[in-house]
Structure formats: C-alpha cells, structure tokens
XYZ file of C-alpha atoms in Angstrom:
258
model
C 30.165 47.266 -2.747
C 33.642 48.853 -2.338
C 35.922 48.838 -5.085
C 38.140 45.747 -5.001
C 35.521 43.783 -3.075
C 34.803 40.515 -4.201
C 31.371 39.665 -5.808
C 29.428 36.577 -6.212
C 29.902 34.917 -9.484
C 28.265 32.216 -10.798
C 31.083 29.529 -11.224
C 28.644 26.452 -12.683
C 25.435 26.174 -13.902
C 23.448 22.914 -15.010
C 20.412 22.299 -17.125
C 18.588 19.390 -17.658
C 15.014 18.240 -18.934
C 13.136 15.199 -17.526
C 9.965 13.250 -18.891
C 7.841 11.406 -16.576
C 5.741 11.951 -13.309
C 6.145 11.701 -9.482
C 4.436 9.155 -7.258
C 4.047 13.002 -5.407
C 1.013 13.726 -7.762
C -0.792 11.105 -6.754
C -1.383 12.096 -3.119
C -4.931 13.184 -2.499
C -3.463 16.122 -0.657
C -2.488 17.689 -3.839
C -6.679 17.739 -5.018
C -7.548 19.073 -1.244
C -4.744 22.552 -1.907
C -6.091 22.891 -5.709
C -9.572 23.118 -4.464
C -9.122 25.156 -2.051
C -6.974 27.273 -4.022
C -9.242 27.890 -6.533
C -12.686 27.836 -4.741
C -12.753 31.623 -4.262
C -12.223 32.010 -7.692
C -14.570 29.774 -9.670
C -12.185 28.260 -11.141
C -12.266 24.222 -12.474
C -10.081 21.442 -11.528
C -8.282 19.319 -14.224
C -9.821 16.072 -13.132
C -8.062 14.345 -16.002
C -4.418 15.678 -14.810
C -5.475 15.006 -11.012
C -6.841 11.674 -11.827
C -3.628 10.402 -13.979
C -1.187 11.592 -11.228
C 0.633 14.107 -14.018
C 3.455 16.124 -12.993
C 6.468 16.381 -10.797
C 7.897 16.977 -7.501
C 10.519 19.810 -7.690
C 12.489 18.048 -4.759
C 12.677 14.878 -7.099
C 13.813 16.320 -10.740
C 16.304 18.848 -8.671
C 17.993 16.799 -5.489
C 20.228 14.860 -8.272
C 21.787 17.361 -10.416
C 22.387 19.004 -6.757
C 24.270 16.814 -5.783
C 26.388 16.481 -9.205
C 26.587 20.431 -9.548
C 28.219 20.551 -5.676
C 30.470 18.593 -4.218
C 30.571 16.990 -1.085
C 33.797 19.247 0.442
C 31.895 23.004 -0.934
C 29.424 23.866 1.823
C 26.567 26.151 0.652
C 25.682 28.722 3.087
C 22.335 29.654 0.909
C 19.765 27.412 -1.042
C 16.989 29.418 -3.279
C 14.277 27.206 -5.115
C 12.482 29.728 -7.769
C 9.934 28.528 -10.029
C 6.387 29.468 -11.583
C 4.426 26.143 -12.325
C 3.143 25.163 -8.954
C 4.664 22.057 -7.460
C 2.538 19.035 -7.130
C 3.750 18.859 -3.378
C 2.358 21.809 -1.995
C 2.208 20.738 1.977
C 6.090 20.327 1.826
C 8.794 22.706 1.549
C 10.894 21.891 -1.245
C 13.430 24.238 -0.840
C 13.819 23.075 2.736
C 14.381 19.177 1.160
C 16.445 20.065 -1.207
C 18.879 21.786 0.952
C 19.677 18.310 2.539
C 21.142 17.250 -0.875
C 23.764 19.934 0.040
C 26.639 20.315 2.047
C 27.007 22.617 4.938
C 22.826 22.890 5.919
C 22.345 26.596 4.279
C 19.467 28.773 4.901
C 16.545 27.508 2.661
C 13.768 29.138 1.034
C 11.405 29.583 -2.105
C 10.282 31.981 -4.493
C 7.420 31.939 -6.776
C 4.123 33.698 -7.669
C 6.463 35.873 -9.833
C 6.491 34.601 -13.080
C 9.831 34.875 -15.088
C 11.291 37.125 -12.880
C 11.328 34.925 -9.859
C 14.781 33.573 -11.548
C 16.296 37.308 -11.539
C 14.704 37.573 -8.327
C 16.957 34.607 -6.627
C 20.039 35.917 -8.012
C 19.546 39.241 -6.997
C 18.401 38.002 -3.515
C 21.457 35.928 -3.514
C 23.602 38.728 -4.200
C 22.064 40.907 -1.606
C 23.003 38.491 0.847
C 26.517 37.704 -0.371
C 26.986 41.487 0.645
C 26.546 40.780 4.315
C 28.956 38.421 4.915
C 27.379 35.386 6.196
C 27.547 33.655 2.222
C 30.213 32.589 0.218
C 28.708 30.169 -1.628
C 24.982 30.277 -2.506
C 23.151 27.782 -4.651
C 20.020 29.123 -7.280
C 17.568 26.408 -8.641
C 15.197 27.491 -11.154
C 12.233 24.367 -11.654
C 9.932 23.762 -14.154
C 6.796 21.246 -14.551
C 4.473 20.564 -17.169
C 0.985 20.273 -15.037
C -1.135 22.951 -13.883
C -4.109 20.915 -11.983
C -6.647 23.785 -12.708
C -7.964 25.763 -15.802
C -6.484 29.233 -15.041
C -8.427 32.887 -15.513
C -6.566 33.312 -19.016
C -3.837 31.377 -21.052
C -0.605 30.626 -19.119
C 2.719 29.586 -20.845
C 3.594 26.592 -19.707
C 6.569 24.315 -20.423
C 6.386 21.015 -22.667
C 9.040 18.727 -20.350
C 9.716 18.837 -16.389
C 13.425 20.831 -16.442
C 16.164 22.340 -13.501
C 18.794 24.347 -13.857
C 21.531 24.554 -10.994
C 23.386 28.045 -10.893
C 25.948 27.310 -8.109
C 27.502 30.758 -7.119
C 30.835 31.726 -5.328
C 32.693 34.745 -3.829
C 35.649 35.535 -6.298
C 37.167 38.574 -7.126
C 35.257 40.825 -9.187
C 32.403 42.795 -9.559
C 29.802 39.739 -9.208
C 25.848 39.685 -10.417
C 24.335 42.765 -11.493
C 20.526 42.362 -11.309
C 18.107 45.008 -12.354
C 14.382 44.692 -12.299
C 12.276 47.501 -12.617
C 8.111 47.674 -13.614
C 7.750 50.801 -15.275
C 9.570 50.373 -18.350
C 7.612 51.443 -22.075
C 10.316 49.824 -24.309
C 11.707 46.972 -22.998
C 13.694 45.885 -26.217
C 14.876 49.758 -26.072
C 16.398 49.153 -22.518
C 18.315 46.289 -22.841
C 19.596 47.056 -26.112
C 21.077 50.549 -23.967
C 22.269 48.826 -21.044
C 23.799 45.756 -23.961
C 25.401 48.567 -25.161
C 26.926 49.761 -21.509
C 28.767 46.353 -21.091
C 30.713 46.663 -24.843
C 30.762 45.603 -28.133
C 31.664 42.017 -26.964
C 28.754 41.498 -25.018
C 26.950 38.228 -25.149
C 23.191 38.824 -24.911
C 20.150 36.397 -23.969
C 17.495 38.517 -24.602
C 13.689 36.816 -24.055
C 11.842 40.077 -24.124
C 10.932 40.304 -27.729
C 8.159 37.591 -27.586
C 8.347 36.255 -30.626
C 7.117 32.583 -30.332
C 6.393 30.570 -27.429
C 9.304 28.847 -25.756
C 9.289 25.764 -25.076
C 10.871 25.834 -21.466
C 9.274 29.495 -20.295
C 10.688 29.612 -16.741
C 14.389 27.610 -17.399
C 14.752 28.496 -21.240
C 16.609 31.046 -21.212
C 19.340 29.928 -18.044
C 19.532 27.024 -19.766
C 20.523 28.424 -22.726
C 22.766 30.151 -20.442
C 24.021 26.944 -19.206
C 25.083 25.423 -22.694
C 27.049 29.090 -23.652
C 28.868 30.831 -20.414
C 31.720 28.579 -20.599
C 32.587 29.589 -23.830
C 31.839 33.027 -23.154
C 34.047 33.057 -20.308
C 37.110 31.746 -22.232
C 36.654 34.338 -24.789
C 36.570 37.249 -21.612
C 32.992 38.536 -22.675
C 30.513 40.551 -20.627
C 26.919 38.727 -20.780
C 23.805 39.810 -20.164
C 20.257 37.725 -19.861
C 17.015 39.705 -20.151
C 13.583 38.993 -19.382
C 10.014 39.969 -19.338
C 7.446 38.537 -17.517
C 4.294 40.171 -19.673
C 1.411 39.637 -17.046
C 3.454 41.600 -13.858
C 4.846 44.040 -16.611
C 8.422 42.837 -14.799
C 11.472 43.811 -16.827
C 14.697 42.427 -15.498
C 18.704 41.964 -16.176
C 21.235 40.038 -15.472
C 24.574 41.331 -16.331
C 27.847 39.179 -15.944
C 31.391 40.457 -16.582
C-alpha cells in the first residue's frame, strides 16, 4: 500500500458466549451430511448428540450481536463467517444469512476447514480486499459450537459454550491489519517474540502459541480476549499483536495492530 494510504482498522469488536441449542440440530438433514461425511472414512456418528438435537446454528448465536455491533446507517461492503466446529446447518449458507442482518447487502462468504487460522485468514482476506477499492467497511465473524456429531480420527479441541465474536472493520488512516501466516516455521514462540519485538517495547501481545493448557474457547479465545483489552490498548497508543498456532496444519500466524 502507498505510504499515506489508508488501511483497514478494526474499529469494534464483540464477544459473547451462549448456552443452549438450536431447533437447527434437530433437522434430519443434519444426520444425512454427517453420514455421508464420514462414510469414506469409517468413522462413527454421535447418536447421543444427533438424537438430543445438541448444538447451534451459527446464523442464530451471530445475526444478534450483528446487528448491535453495526448500525443501521454503516453499510458493509464485505461479510466473512470463519469458524472450525462444523455448523449444525450444513445445507445452508450461513454467511449468506447472516449478511441480511447487515446493512448495505455485502459480498458473503465462509471460511473453515482451517483450524485456528481460519480467523487470521478472514482478516487477512479482508484486508486484501480493502486494497482494491470496492470495501470500506468489512465485517469478520469468528463462531464457535460445542457439538461435533461424529467421533473424529484423533482428539480435537473443542470449545465448552457456543461463542461469536464481531470484528467490524473500517478504512481510516493508517497502516491497517498486518497479517502473516506462514507453515514452515521451527520455533514459533521464537518468531513472535522477534516480530513482538519489531512493533516496540509497548506492544500488547496475545500470544496462543505456547500450548500450555487447553482453552476453553479454542477458535474465539483469543479475539475475545482481544475484545475485552483493545480499547484500553488503544487509549494508551500501543501496538498489539495476536498470535496463533493451529498444531495439526503446522499454521503459524500474526496479527499485528498499530
């Protein structure tokens, strides 16, 4: 980007965590995908979570903190819906229903089947487009639910409540996101200590690469973490930078925001 050009910042950003289920994960179009899914593979169905209707529909735990995160005069020109856990809707584009909770009827789409980095992955994707001039304002959603309606391969993280975090982001002046992701790196805790170190001694860091204990939230942990501390971090003018690993793609990506 040229120097002086304006960026895409993220100017809001919501989390929230939800109990319950959706009427969604009762359809019997949810056990037709799973099978089918996991046919080729030998792998089991969860008759107990099928039968009991657990989890969520992304569309319903996200389209209401949508609508609270933008209002009705800010038209979005771009809606990303990244997650990991499978939604219990399959059939129906979520990303597409969820950009009707919007203003403005912005280009819709998902991103998944990349673990922890999917989140990185929006933003970045986000940015990218920012850069060509048809999006000022482009709206991330990172989702989260708690049922996986088959035994996988090998043990999965997954999260304890249903959760969403809104990052709503906005041409301003400024350098914008800086996402890195790269798969060949030894010494992840190495790198983002170096590239902490690049943004100053004031930078704020979210670092989830260490691994040290299961979190609770794997997918929105760490943005919403993000959520609960960027304001404060803004007021005190400090660079921040969120880090993540997803283990099983060997994924290490950055976030850096000045």
């Amino acid at each position: 980007m040229a120097a002086g050009s304006p960026g895409l910042r993220i100017t809001r950003i919501l989390a929230r965590r939800f109990d319950g289920r959706s009427e969604t994960s009762l359809d019997p179009d949810l056990r037709v995908f799973v099978s089918d899914l996991v046919r080729p593979y030998g792998l089991p169905l969860r008759e107990d979570l099928l039968g009991e209707g657990a989890g969520h529909s992304y569309e319903e735990l996200a389209a209401g903190l949508l609508r609270e995160a933008v209002a009705d005069d800010t038209p979005v020109d771009l809606l990303i819906l990244a997650f990991d856990t499978p939604d219990v809707r399959p059939g129906a584009p979520s990303s597409l229903a969820l950009s009707r909770s919007v203003p403005g009827g912005p280009l819709a789409f998902a991103i998944c089947d990349q673990g922890t980095a999917a989140a990185f992955t929006a933003l970045r994707l986000a940015a990218e487009y920012h850069r060509t001039g048809a999006c000022r304002r482009a709206v991330v959603v990172l989702a989260e639910q708690t049922a996986l309606h088959y035994r996988p391969a090998e043990p999965v993280a997954m999260p304890e409540r249903h959760a969403v975090v809104v990052l709503v982001c906005e041409e301003a002046p400024g350098a914008g996101l800086a996402v890195h992701q790269r798969s060949d790196v030894s010494e992840p805790e190495r790198f983002v200590r170096a590239r902490a170190e690049e943004l100053g001694p004031e930078v704020a860091v979210l670092d989830s690469t260490a691994g040290d204990g299961p979190d609770a939230q794997p997918f929105t942990g760490v943005w919403a973490r993000l959520a609960e501390h960027l304001p404060q971090w803004r007021a005190q003018g400090r660079p921040v930078l969120v880090a993540g690993l997803d283990r099983r793609l060997g994924v290490l990506s950055t976030l850096a925001l000045s």
